[in-house]
Structure formats: C-alpha cells, structure tokens
Amino acid sequence: MFERLTRTLRNAVPIALAATLSFSSALHAEAEDGGTMTGFTTGYRTLNPAVQSGAATGAPGSQIFAGLVSVGADYKIEPYLAKSWDISPDFLTVTFKLVDNARFHDGQPITAEDVKFSLEAVRENHPFGQAMFGNVESIDTPAADTVVMHLSKPVPGLLVSLQPLLMPILPKHVYGDGQPLKTHPRNMENVVGSGPFKVAENSPAERLVLVKNEDFFIPGKPHLDKIVYPLVKDPLTRVLMLEKGEIDYAAFAGIRPNDATRLEKVDDLTVTTDGYGAIGYIHYLELNLRDKPFSDRNVREALAHAIDTGFLSKVIFGGRTVPGTGPLHIGNPFYTADVPAYAADMDKAAAMLDAAGYPVGADGARFAFTLDVPSWAPAAHVPMAEYIQAQLAKLNIKVELRKAPDFGTWVKRISSWDYQATMNGSFNYPDPTIGVHRHFACDNIKNVIWSNTQGYCDPKMDEMLAAAAVESDFAKRKAIYADIQKKVQEDLVFIYMPQDFSVTVFNNKVEGLPASPFGALAPFSDVYLDN
Amino acid sequence: MLTGMLRKLLNAALLLLAVLVLNFALIHAAPGDPVEALVGEMGGATPEVIADLRAQFGLDQPLYTQIGTYLGRVLQGDLGHSLYYDQPVTQLIADRIGPTVLLVVAALFSAIVIGTMLGVFSAQNRRSVLSHLVTVIALAGFSAPVFWVGIMLILLLSVSIPLLPISGMADSGGAATGLAHALDVAHHLVLPALTLALIYLAFYSRLSRASMLEVLGSDYVRTARAKGLSRRQVIYKHALRNAVLPVVTFAGLQFGQVISGAVLVETVFAWPGLGTLAFDSILRRDTPTLLGILFFSALMVVVMNLLTDIVYRRIDPRIQTR
C-alpha cells in the first residue's frame, strides 16, 4: 500500500488539480460551512514552522501556511500549491507548476520566487533543513508559476518533505528583509501565511484564534469559520475539557492509556491512534558506546535480554502499543518487524555478563552505572527507568537514576557526551533521512542533542545509509532499510523501548479530518462541523 | 518616623541589589544554558547555529561582563529581552501581572474575610461540634495538594454540575467587551480563586482563632466584660482589633509571595498569569525573564513589607519606628 508514494515519484505523473478537487468534493458532498472548532495549545514561541519542528508550532502552522504538496492516506502525495510536477528520468530535476491566482493573506500573489525563498529559508533555518534539502543544488524560476529544482543526487524523500509542516510557503516580501529568520518579529506578530486559515488573534498567554481565509486558492475551502486554540498546559485539565465538550479536537495531548479508556466511554467522543505515523515517536535506552562496559556488545545484549519490553508496554501503555523493534515507527512506510529479537531471559543475561568479564564482584555487584532520566515525557521515561533499575538489580548491576531537573540540564549532559546511559526518544519524521540517519551516521557524531551522541560508527552502516538516501525505487529502498533495521538490532546501537502511546480525541461532530499520516499536522481545509 | 522610613528604604534598595546579584549567580551556576534548551525545543541544530545564537544573546561574554551589563540595564529600568518570547521582559510582566493580581486578590480577600470570621466563631465556641468541623476543614484545605483540589472542584462544579467553565480567563469564542467581558472574566475567576482561597482559608481561620483565644484571655477583655459591655461589643470592638494584627502581617507577607502561590493554580486552570510565566521560564532557561520575575517578586515583597509597616501603625498606635 505504501508503494503509491514511490509510484507517484517514479512515474512522475502530473496529477491535475481539478481531478482531485472534484474527487474530494464528491467525498464531502454534505460538508457544511461555518462554525468554530476548539483545539488547544501547550504554548509556542513561533508560528513559523520553517524555524521550529514539533507539534506546538506545526499544528497551527500547517493551517496558516500552505505547502507545495499535501500528503494523503498511505503517504499518497497530492497536489496543493503545486498543481502538478514532473521528475526527470535521472531523478535530478523536478519541475513544479503552481496553481493560478494563489495569494498570501495580505493579498500579494504567491510566485515561484516565494517557493525558492521558502526552500532556501527552510534549508538554512529548520533543524532538519540540511537533511531534507541539502542535496537541492539550485532552484530556477523560469516563470512566475514554474519552479525547477536541480538536485546533486536523487532525493527520494523530496516530495514528502514539501508539505506545509516541513516546508511552509513563506512570503518573500515579508521575511526577505534581511533580518535573521529564527528570531524574525513577523514569526509572531502580524503573521502573513498562504494556507486555509489566517491568524486573527495571537495572545500566547491565552489563546490563538485562526479564521477562514476567504481568499484561499482552493475554491470552497476551508469549511470552518474559525479554529480556536486556548492555552491549556495541564494534561488532566484537557481530559476534563474534552469530556465536557469545551475542546472539540485534541491531538498530541499527552493522554494516558487509562484516560483514553475513560474517554472512549464518553458518547460524543472518538479516540484514535491514527495520525502519528509520519511523526513516528520512538522511545529507547541510549548507552554511551565510548566507554566500558557498554562498548562491549555482549553487555548490551545481556541488558536487552533483561529488559522485557512486552511487559513494559503492558504496564506503562496498557498493552496498547507494540514493543520496540528498531529505529522505525510501526506507521513508517519502511518499517519491518523482521529483525533480531532478544527474548526476556534473565539466566541468559547473567551468563552473558559472566562471559563478558563482569562476574558478581566481592562487593556483590557486577558493575554500577548512572542512568539519566530526562525531564520531558516523564510519564514514559520515569517508569521505564525505574523498571530498568529494578530489573538490572536482579542481575547485580547497580543503577543509579539521575533525574534531570529541567530540559537544559539533560541536554547539556547528553550533548557533551558526559553520561553513561539515558532514557531518550526521538521523532522519525516521514523520511528516514530526516529522523533516523542522524542517529547512526559516523559523520553525525556531534555535540548536538539527538545526533549520534552515543558514538556509533560502522562503515557498513554508513554505506547502507548512503545507498538508502539516494535510492529512488521504493521496493529497493525498503529492502535497504530492512537491512539497516536488522543491523541496528544486531549491533544493539540502542535498546528499544515500547513504541509510544499517542491518541487523538475528538468530538463526533467534527468531520472531514485529514486521513494523512501527518494527522493534526496536515491542513484542515476539508474539516467541517456536523451539527 | 521619617528617618526611620528612609533607613528602611535604603535597606530595601540594598536588599534588592543583593537579590539581583545572587539570582544571577545562582541561575548561571546551574548546568545547561538557554541556547541548549532553545535548540532542543527546535528539534536540534548544528554547532554553528548554536554558536551564532549564543553570540546573539551575549552568552559568549565572560560572566562578570554579563552581570555588569545586566545590572547597568536594570538601573535604567530595563529588565532585558526574553530569549523565548522575543519581547521586552517588562512588557511580558506587565501583560501577565493583571490576571495574577486579580486571582490572588480575589482569593486572599475571600480567604481573609471568611477565614477570620470562621476563626472568631470557633474561638468563641471552642468546644462546639461546628468549631471542630471548621478546624478539620481548614486543615484538610491546607494539606491537600492544590492541583488535586483544583481538579476535584472542576469535576464537581464544571463536569458533574455544569456551572462554571473549566479553564482560561475569558470565553475563547466571543470577543465580549465592557460589562459582558467583566462578567465573563468573573465567571472564569470563581474556580481558580476558590481553589487558591481554600489553602489560605485554613491559614487565616487557624491564625485568627489562635490569636482571638489569646486576646480573649487577656485582662482588658475581662475588664471590658466586667464593665458590662455586650458580648458583641467585647468581641468586635475590643478583642478583634488586636486579634487581627497577625492576620494583617500574614496578608502582607503572602501578597508579596503571590507568584509562588499561584503557579499551580494557574497551570491547572490555564490562567494567563505571572506564575505560569515564571515556571515556564525556569524550564526554558529563559534567564532574562526569570531574573526579571524574581526581581519583580523581590520588589513586591519589599513594597508589601513597607506597606504592612504603615498599616500596622494605623491599627496599633503603640508600634513606633525604632
């Protein structure tokens, strides 16, 4: 089913916008116009997704800004601001045709120059800019409605990166004034976008209000008059507001399994795990591979046998998630479950530690280490860390938990490699070149958080990563990623924890939600309220 | 009296300077820095970007230069620029102080009035069942975690009996103005103010009860009774005036600590105040904002102490400036 993504890429079939429009309007023939939908926000420092990753900026950002394409169900690439595109046979030139008469929220036309500006801005400023667009050598704008991207190497993940979350179309006449984009005042004030909704009120301490863009370039869209995002920081308050109907739609809401069970029983609410595949959040135990004992693969394997992730999934996530099998999320198109597994077996773990030269010493311990626990996602990290501590104590390994008081402290420790082990987690993002390669490539061993901080380097792995990055045939690419996932598990680069439990909860009156694996981070042009 | 006040003012200024320097040193002694927190939140960045940001925020300067620059700016009334919100800190504080003061004044006022009444009542009827009940409720309110009380009140008064809105300070849908807006805010204020008041209530009822008991046993009250004054006159005219002194002291002190008290309530009810701003600034390592708020709270404590001094003299003429 995921082959569609590549088929679109490979065959480079230009899809007419008209066809898609008639299809989607047939689907939502009964769509009603008007109404206000209430979501929530946990707070954001910018509304510009070009300089900030994550859901807090991304969810409203994908409504305020349009992208060249949007991503539908099963990663199908659909026309958005680009009505068609053409990929050269050598995969090195991609030509986009823009829709006619598209305008920014201030009435200025959206032209090829804005697209070029936006891609360069993202490449320069977004944390994944280089990973996504580092191989885009140059961009030509032969006409106001034509953008030609010249690539130095094939970029199979190019199209999926061109949706609004990762490459929002910015107005050059606003952001091209020479001020640094990361701290540009217009990221928060008087934001001018290109998407289905405009900013009407932006008071970060209270709420964000978006209103319908009457001049949106897709006729008849969006349906909603207004989307309101009140600031609600407390997860439990959000649950109660959903229950009472004060919030209509909540994604990335930090809802725990037992709260989800409760909300499922509320008549008017739907609870779904859809819409998290493209972001793909992964939990793992990171061991600093530079020093003993974790530089020894057999010690890591012993740990893997000692930690029963199936049990953890049951206890922490109510059995609602899969045990981790590697660096990819189960919703990623390149995921495979066919990897080496390390069954829970304490006797084997003990024997392996003995053989690796870590017998129980005179002080009753094999060895001791400090396990860092980050301040973020405590609902997952703290019980995981405590379970690991208890489980390893049975093997006579002394684990001291060091809970970080705040984000900065933890980041400092890990990014300066000054740690032995830490609970950690990171996002895949739809193409593995964005969120996966960074943890395994030799040249990404950096003093930067969520790089290859553990210090893993293997020429064979580098070779596979390089091949996967430019392979334009989906099936071949998938085979390479299957090998990569196997090797990650064989080498035990990380010890993977259960995959995260994320749900979206919404009121049943909300219809037409995006079927995209981007979920809440996809455009809400088709959303309407059925009253 | 005037020289006394002057000396107090000078002390206060020195105290504030010490607070500034100490806070600055403490925050910078903690591991990690604002840029790392910022970059982490962005989702990572290259070492070059990190270095750029550090230079932009002046974090590449030696600490003594940083503190010198900062003190110089504060003396000119400039609390710096928030690294997270990219706004002047004074602006941020000005935006957020209103809601917090509203919340704390509403909570403190109801707690003081109701608490003192309950205290006086239970001091007079020491052995009655009602008096014991007041004590139990007061202690429960004081010991229960504030976020728990908040959630329970939401469950009771918003979810089970849908009387009050759960969160925020005004209805997000409408843009009401004038009286309608004031009523809307008042509607939203009830739950958070009630939650916060429950903690303070315990405090003031216990305090006024103890103080009332002490005063009721004193000679002049006995004299007043012996003179044949009515019970009402003895209690409210003679005893209460003296018994209320510690209440005033604590009200003054507590008002100075508004921010610490309001953090949790503001978080639970999404009240857009200074407490949440302070809390977020700590987590985000937004040093200028945090320093600004700490300085501002210190200023509040100092000012409230001075005011308490003045009020004290009004209530009790015996207290003179030493």
PDB file of N, CA and C in Angstrom, chain B residues 35 39 45-60:
ATOM      1  N   VAL B  35      20.483  28.565  25.295  1.00  0.00           N
ATOM      2  CA  VAL B  35      20.576  28.182  23.886  1.00  0.00           C
ATOM      3  C   VAL B  35      20.360  26.685  23.723  1.00  0.00           C
ATOM      4  N   VAL B  39      17.455  25.234  21.450  1.00  0.00           N
ATOM      5  CA  VAL B  39      17.782  24.370  20.320  1.00  0.00           C
ATOM      6  C   VAL B  39      17.113  23.007  20.489  1.00  0.00           C
ATOM      7  N   ALA B  45      20.082  21.449  16.253  1.00  0.00           N
ATOM      8  CA  ALA B  45      20.688  22.416  15.340  1.00  0.00           C
ATOM      9  C   ALA B  45      22.169  22.107  15.223  1.00  0.00           C
ATOM     10  N   THR B  46      22.806  22.730  14.241  1.00  0.00           N
ATOM     11  CA  THR B  46      24.237  22.494  14.054  1.00  0.00           C
ATOM     12  C   THR B  46      25.025  23.317  15.067  1.00  0.00           C
ATOM     13  N   PRO B  47      26.285  22.900  15.349  1.00  0.00           N
ATOM     14  CA  PRO B  47      27.103  23.652  16.304  1.00  0.00           C
ATOM     15  C   PRO B  47      27.271  25.117  15.887  1.00  0.00           C
ATOM     16  N   GLU B  48      27.276  25.388  14.566  1.00  0.00           N
ATOM     17  CA  GLU B  48      27.452  26.772  14.098  1.00  0.00           C
ATOM     18  C   GLU B  48      26.263  27.625  14.530  1.00  0.00           C
ATOM     19  N   VAL B  49      25.047  27.057  14.342  1.00  0.00           N
ATOM     20  CA  VAL B  49      23.840  27.785  14.726  1.00  0.00           C
ATOM     21  C   VAL B  49      23.861  28.060  16.234  1.00  0.00           C
ATOM     22  N   ILE B  50      24.268  27.045  16.996  1.00  0.00           N
ATOM     23  CA  ILE B  50      24.320  27.201  18.454  1.00  0.00           C
ATOM     24  C   ILE B  50      25.259  28.345  18.822  1.00  0.00           C
ATOM     25  N   ALA B  51      26.438  28.382  18.173  1.00  0.00           N
ATOM     26  CA  ALA B  51      27.411  29.447  18.458  1.00  0.00           C
ATOM     27  C   ALA B  51      26.841  30.816  18.088  1.00  0.00           C
ATOM     28  N   ASP B  52      26.139  30.850  16.942  1.00  0.00           N
ATOM     29  CA  ASP B  52      25.522  32.108  16.495  1.00  0.00           C
ATOM     30  C   ASP B  52      24.532  32.636  17.519  1.00  0.00           C
ATOM     31  N   LEU B  53      23.648  31.732  17.971  1.00  0.00           N
ATOM     32  CA  LEU B  53      22.619  32.139  18.930  1.00  0.00           C
ATOM     33  C   LEU B  53      23.258  32.638  20.227  1.00  0.00           C
ATOM     34  N   ARG B  54      24.313  31.920  20.649  1.00  0.00           N
ATOM     35  CA  ARG B  54      24.990  32.306  21.878  1.00  0.00           C
ATOM     36  C   ARG B  54      25.540  33.729  21.771  1.00  0.00           C
ATOM     37  N   ALA B  55      26.137  34.015  20.621  1.00  0.00           N
ATOM     38  CA  ALA B  55      26.695  35.353  20.410  1.00  0.00           C
ATOM     39  C   ALA B  55      25.572  36.386  20.391  1.00  0.00           C
ATOM     40  N   GLN B  56      24.459  36.016  19.744  1.00  0.00           N
ATOM     41  CA  GLN B  56      23.334  36.942  19.631  1.00  0.00           C
ATOM     42  C   GLN B  56      22.786  37.313  21.008  1.00  0.00           C
ATOM     43  N   PHE B  57      22.752  36.343  21.923  1.00  0.00           N
ATOM     44  CA  PHE B  57      22.219  36.597  23.267  1.00  0.00           C
ATOM     45  C   PHE B  57      23.286  37.125  24.225  1.00  0.00           C
ATOM     46  N   GLY B  58      24.501  37.279  23.743  1.00  0.00           N
ATOM     47  CA  GLY B  58      25.580  37.767  24.599  1.00  0.00           C
ATOM     48  C   GLY B  58      26.087  36.745  25.591  1.00  0.00           C
ATOM     49  N   LEU B  59      25.794  35.452  25.342  1.00  0.00           N
ATOM     50  CA  LEU B  59      26.186  34.419  26.301  1.00  0.00           C
ATOM     51  C   LEU B  59      27.637  33.985  26.129  1.00  0.00           C
ATOM     52  N   ASP B  60      28.284  34.513  25.055  1.00  0.00           N
ATOM     53  CA  ASP B  60      29.685  34.151  24.853  1.00  0.00           C
ATOM     54  C   ASP B  60      30.619  35.076  25.640  1.00  0.00           C
TER      55      ASP B  60
END
